[in-house]
């Protein structure tokens, strides 16, 4: 079986590894390094940047733990210097190294990688325009099946043209060589909140322009409010119920004009207003591949498009724009294509994290969604403030929240707000995936003292309420 994959991000390269493992002859067409935008521009760079910002947690809590650095003892705000060029070099080096590692794994699996831009020209054919590194020219690749995994691009506004210097897209951030004096972030989703977290820690004045009455409007409300509170304590200004109509550069400053006539000026403006599926020039219309009203490719639970030999995975389907979802869709597509037993993707068990400080990690059903759809759930929330590990670390902001179905006690979802919520969500994610009950989650050992202990305690409380006891 021959498979042609267009796009080398997590949707594409994970599919390539599975298909090669199952004996297919696989070619990946990609227009940049393997790992795609995920590794080169989005997930890996932003999380590396945030790792530098996390160094401030140590600085911030050290004095209260009885550790003083020379010259800093007694200072409420420690003096520090942020070396942004070094941070940005580290970000770039790490992204390139990660891309190279993926390239080696994919090549070792016997996959052919072609550097070029692909266009689907038939149900079984992709035309590749080679990029300079591969000698130029055009090549036609034939496959029994094709996987589209072309990802997404930052959403743009005609009235807010980015210039890469003062008015920035999320990918322009890495060109900065000095910490902005005043960064105005337009767009209150995960990406905006993560960059706001980093630059606030680096010492920038940060203003967050949000169109609703709170930041992270699609997230668990309690979780968003914790992060909003921490942001405000650290000096971030939030302008709420504010829609940007236009952004312009005036001299070396950026000005955001709001729909209600107000203006906000900063040294830099960062636009984080979402992502759009990357389908331009792919040849979808000619082939009759169905797209939705925002132009994303429509797929079923096993990643099939409306054309039987063509699958799609990742952001190009705009189902849930996450690297883990892209990878899962890509793997499922190949299992299905290559005749393996496969279950459709479980949208009710997807886990996600927003890497603010504290982080917000969620999985499965949210309280908000349960209320909107009328799904009956029992909810228990346990603040971290009582957790011994949180007290020792002086990191008390956050909570664990669990949702269980009444009667059965099956865990339907959860949220964790904590320093390393991205790791702490794992047991709740496993409970959702395997339909464990609150009492089963409560009976699994957790370490004492640990943040995870709060998950166990929360599960115990919920099991007693829903199942009558946590012992069965
Ligand atoms: C700032 C930011 C931070 C993020 N952080 C996280 C995170 O921490 N965790 C998480 O799970 N998700 C995160 N995401 C989302 C995540 O990056 C995406 O969901 C993920 O990259 C999707 O993978 P993909 O394989 O669909 O596409 P991509 O990673 O975008 O890869 C697609 C590749 O295909 C290439 N391509 C496009 N068209 C063609 C063509 N015609 N021919 C050849 N190649 C083509 C593209 O250039 C790209 O290299 C973040 C997103 C942003 C914007």
Coordinates of N, CA and C and ligand atoms in Angstrom, one line a residue, residues 5-13 29-44 46-47 114-119 128 148-154 170-171 174 190-192 194-195 272 274-275 278-282 313-317 320-327 329 351-353 355, ligand 1:
X5 N 1.5 11.6 2.2 CA 1.0 12.5 3.3 C 1.5 13.9 3.0
X6 N 0.5 14.9 3.0 CA 0.9 16.3 2.8 C 0.8 17.0 4.1
X7 N 2.0 17.4 4.5 CA 2.1 18.1 5.9 C 2.9 17.2 6.8
X8 N 3.9 17.8 7.5 CA 4.8 17.0 8.3 C 4.7 17.4 9.8
X9 N 3.6 18.0 10.2 CA 3.4 18.2 11.7 C 3.0 17.0 12.4
X10 N 2.5 17.1 13.6 CA 2.2 15.9 14.4 C 1.1 15.0 13.7
X11 N 0.2 15.7 13.0 CA -0.8 14.9 12.2 C -0.2 14.1 11.2
X12 N 0.8 14.7 10.4 CA 1.4 14.0 9.3 C 2.5 13.0 9.8
X13 N 3.4 13.4 10.6 CA 4.6 12.5 10.9 C 4.2 11.3 11.8
X29 N 5.2 14.9 2.2 CA 5.6 16.1 1.5 C 5.4 17.3 2.6
X30 N 6.5 18.0 2.8 CA 6.4 19.1 3.8 C 7.2 20.3 3.3
X31 N 6.7 21.5 3.6 CA 7.4 22.7 3.1 C 8.3 23.3 4.1
X32 N 8.5 22.7 5.2 CA 9.5 23.1 6.2 C 10.0 21.9 7.0
X33 N 10.7 22.1 8.1 CA 11.3 21.0 8.8 C 10.2 20.1 9.4
X34 N 10.5 18.8 9.6 CA 9.5 17.9 10.2 C 9.1 18.4 11.6
X35 N 7.9 18.1 12.0 CA 7.4 18.6 13.2 C 6.4 19.7 12.9
X36 N 6.6 20.3 11.7 CA 5.6 21.3 11.3 C 5.6 22.6 12.1
X37 N 4.5 23.3 12.0 CA 4.4 24.5 12.8 C 4.4 24.2 14.3
X38 N 3.9 23.1 14.7 CA 3.9 22.7 16.1 C 5.2 22.8 16.7
X39 N 6.2 22.2 16.0 CA 7.6 22.1 16.6 C 8.4 23.4 16.3
X40 N 8.2 23.9 15.1 CA 9.0 25.0 14.7 C 8.5 26.4 15.1
X41 N 7.2 26.6 15.3 CA 6.7 27.9 15.5 C 5.7 28.0 16.7
X42 N 5.0 26.9 17.1 CA 3.9 27.1 18.0 C 4.2 26.4 19.4
X43 N 3.9 25.1 19.5 CA 3.9 24.4 20.8 C 5.3 24.5 21.4
X44 N 6.3 24.0 20.7 CA 7.6 23.8 21.2 C 8.2 25.2 21.6
X46 N 6.8 28.1 22.1 CA 6.0 28.9 23.2 C 6.3 28.2 24.5
X47 N 6.4 26.9 24.6 CA 6.6 26.2 25.9 C 8.1 26.4 26.3
X114 N 9.9 14.6 1.3 CA 10.1 15.5 0.1 C 9.9 16.9 0.6
X115 N 10.9 17.8 0.3 CA 10.7 19.2 0.7 C 10.0 19.9 -0.4
X116 N 8.8 20.3 -0.2 CA 8.0 20.9 -1.3 C 6.6 21.2 -0.9
X117 N 5.9 21.9 -1.8 CA 4.5 22.1 -1.5 C 3.6 21.2 -2.3
X118 N 2.7 20.5 -1.6 CA 1.9 19.5 -2.3 C 0.5 20.1 -2.6
X119 N 0.0 19.5 -3.7 CA -1.4 19.9 -4.2 C -2.0 18.6 -4.6
X128 N 3.8 17.8 -6.5 CA 4.7 18.5 -5.5 C 5.6 19.5 -6.3
X148 N -4.2 14.4 4.2 CA -4.0 15.9 4.3 C -3.7 16.2 5.8
X149 N -2.6 16.8 6.0 CA -2.3 17.3 7.4 C -1.5 18.6 7.3
X150 N -2.2 19.6 6.7 CA -1.5 20.8 6.4 C -1.6 21.9 7.5
X151 N -2.2 21.6 8.6 CA -2.2 22.4 9.7 C -3.1 23.7 9.6
X152 N -2.6 24.8 10.2 CA -3.4 26.0 10.2 C -2.4 27.2 10.3
X153 N -2.9 28.4 10.0 CA -2.2 29.6 10.0 C -2.8 30.6 11.0
X154 N -2.0 31.5 11.6 CA -2.7 32.5 12.5 C -3.8 33.3 11.7
X170 N 1.6 35.6 16.4 CA 2.2 34.7 17.4 C 3.6 34.3 16.9
X171 N 3.8 34.1 15.6 CA 5.1 33.6 15.1 C 6.1 34.7 15.0
X174 N 9.1 35.6 18.1 CA 10.5 35.1 18.3 C 11.5 36.0 17.6
X190 N -6.1 30.8 24.6 CA -4.9 30.2 25.2 C -3.6 30.8 24.7
X191 N -3.5 31.1 23.4 CA -2.2 31.6 22.9 C -1.9 33.0 23.5
X192 N -2.9 33.9 23.6 CA -2.7 35.2 24.2 C -2.3 35.1 25.6
X194 N -0.9 32.7 27.2 CA 0.5 32.1 27.4 C 1.5 33.2 27.1
X195 N 1.4 33.9 26.0 CA 2.4 35.0 25.8 C 2.3 36.1 26.9
X272 N -3.5 37.6 18.8 CA -3.7 36.2 19.0 C -5.2 35.9 18.9
X274 N -6.8 33.6 17.0 CA -7.2 32.3 16.5 C -6.4 31.8 15.3
X275 N -6.7 30.6 14.9 CA -6.0 30.0 13.8 C -7.0 29.6 12.7
X278 N -5.4 25.5 7.1 CA -4.5 25.8 5.9 C -4.9 24.9 4.8
X279 N -5.7 25.5 3.9 CA -6.2 24.7 2.7 C -5.9 25.4 1.4
X280 N -5.3 26.6 1.4 CA -5.2 27.3 0.2 C -4.2 26.6 -0.8
X281 N -4.6 26.5 -2.0 CA -3.8 25.8 -3.1 C -3.7 24.3 -2.9
X282 N -4.6 23.7 -2.1 CA -4.5 22.3 -1.9 C -5.3 21.5 -3.0
X313 N -6.2 15.0 8.8 CA -5.9 15.0 10.3 C -5.3 16.3 10.7
X314 N -5.7 16.7 12.0 CA -5.0 17.9 12.6 C -5.8 19.1 12.4
X315 N -5.1 20.3 12.5 CA -5.7 21.6 12.4 C -6.5 21.8 11.1
X316 N -6.1 21.1 10.0 CA -6.8 21.4 8.8 C -8.3 20.9 8.9
X317 N -8.6 20.1 9.9 CA -10.0 19.7 10.1 C -10.6 20.6 11.1
X320 N -10.4 20.2 17.0 CA -9.9 20.7 18.2 C -8.4 20.9 17.9
X321 N -8.0 22.2 17.9 CA -6.6 22.5 17.4 C -5.6 22.2 18.5
X322 N -5.2 20.9 18.6 CA -4.2 20.5 19.5 C -3.2 19.5 18.9
X323 N -2.0 19.5 19.3 CA -1.0 18.6 18.7 C -1.4 17.2 18.9
X324 N -1.9 16.9 20.2 CA -2.2 15.5 20.6 C -3.4 15.0 19.7
X325 N -4.3 15.9 19.4 CA -5.5 15.6 18.6 C -5.1 15.3 17.2
X326 N -4.2 16.1 16.7 CA -3.7 15.9 15.3 C -3.0 14.6 15.2
X327 N -2.2 14.3 16.2 CA -1.4 13.0 16.1 C -2.4 11.8 16.2
X329 N -5.6 11.8 15.4 CA -6.4 11.7 14.1 C -5.5 11.0 13.0
X351 N -7.8 15.7 26.3 CA -7.2 16.6 27.4 C -6.5 17.7 26.7
X352 N -6.5 18.9 27.4 CA -5.8 20.1 26.9 C -5.2 20.9 28.0
X353 N -4.2 21.6 27.7 CA -3.6 22.5 28.8 C -3.3 23.9 28.3
X355 N -0.8 26.8 29.2 CA 0.4 26.9 30.0 C 0.6 28.3 30.6
Ligands
LIG1 C1 1.2 29.7 19.7 C2 0.7 28.3 19.7 C3 1.0 27.4 20.7 C4 0.4 26.1 20.8 N1 0.8 25.3 21.8 C5 0.2 24.0 21.8 C6 0.5 23.2 22.9 O1 1.3 23.5 23.8 N2 0.0 21.9 22.9 C7 -0.9 21.5 21.9 O2 -1.3 20.4 21.9 N3 -1.2 22.3 20.8 C8 -0.6 23.6 20.8 N4 -0.9 24.4 19.7 C9 -1.7 23.8 18.6 C10 -0.8 23.0 17.7 O3 0.3 23.7 17.3 C11 -1.5 22.5 16.5 O4 -2.7 21.9 16.9 C12 -0.7 21.4 15.8 O5 0.5 22.1 15.3 C13 -1.5 20.8 14.7 O6 -0.6 19.9 14.0 P1 -0.8 19.6 12.4 O7 0.0 18.4 12.1 O8 -2.3 19.6 12.1 O9 -0.2 20.9 11.7 P2 1.1 21.7 11.8 O10 1.9 21.4 13.0 O11 0.7 23.1 11.4 O12 2.0 21.1 10.5 C14 1.5 21.2 9.2 C15 2.7 21.4 8.3 O13 2.3 21.3 6.9 C16 2.9 22.3 6.2 N5 2.1 22.5 5.0 C17 1.0 23.2 4.8 N6 0.5 23.2 3.6 C18 1.4 22.4 2.9 C19 1.5 22.0 1.5 N7 0.5 22.3 0.6 N8 2.5 21.2 1.2 C20 3.4 20.8 2.1 N9 3.4 21.2 3.3 C21 2.4 22.0 3.8 C22 3.0 23.4 7.1 O14 4.0 24.4 6.7 C23 3.4 22.7 8.4 O15 4.8 22.6 8.5 C24 -0.4 25.7 19.7 C25 -0.7 26.6 18.7 C26 -0.2 27.9 18.7 C27 -0.6 28.8 17.6

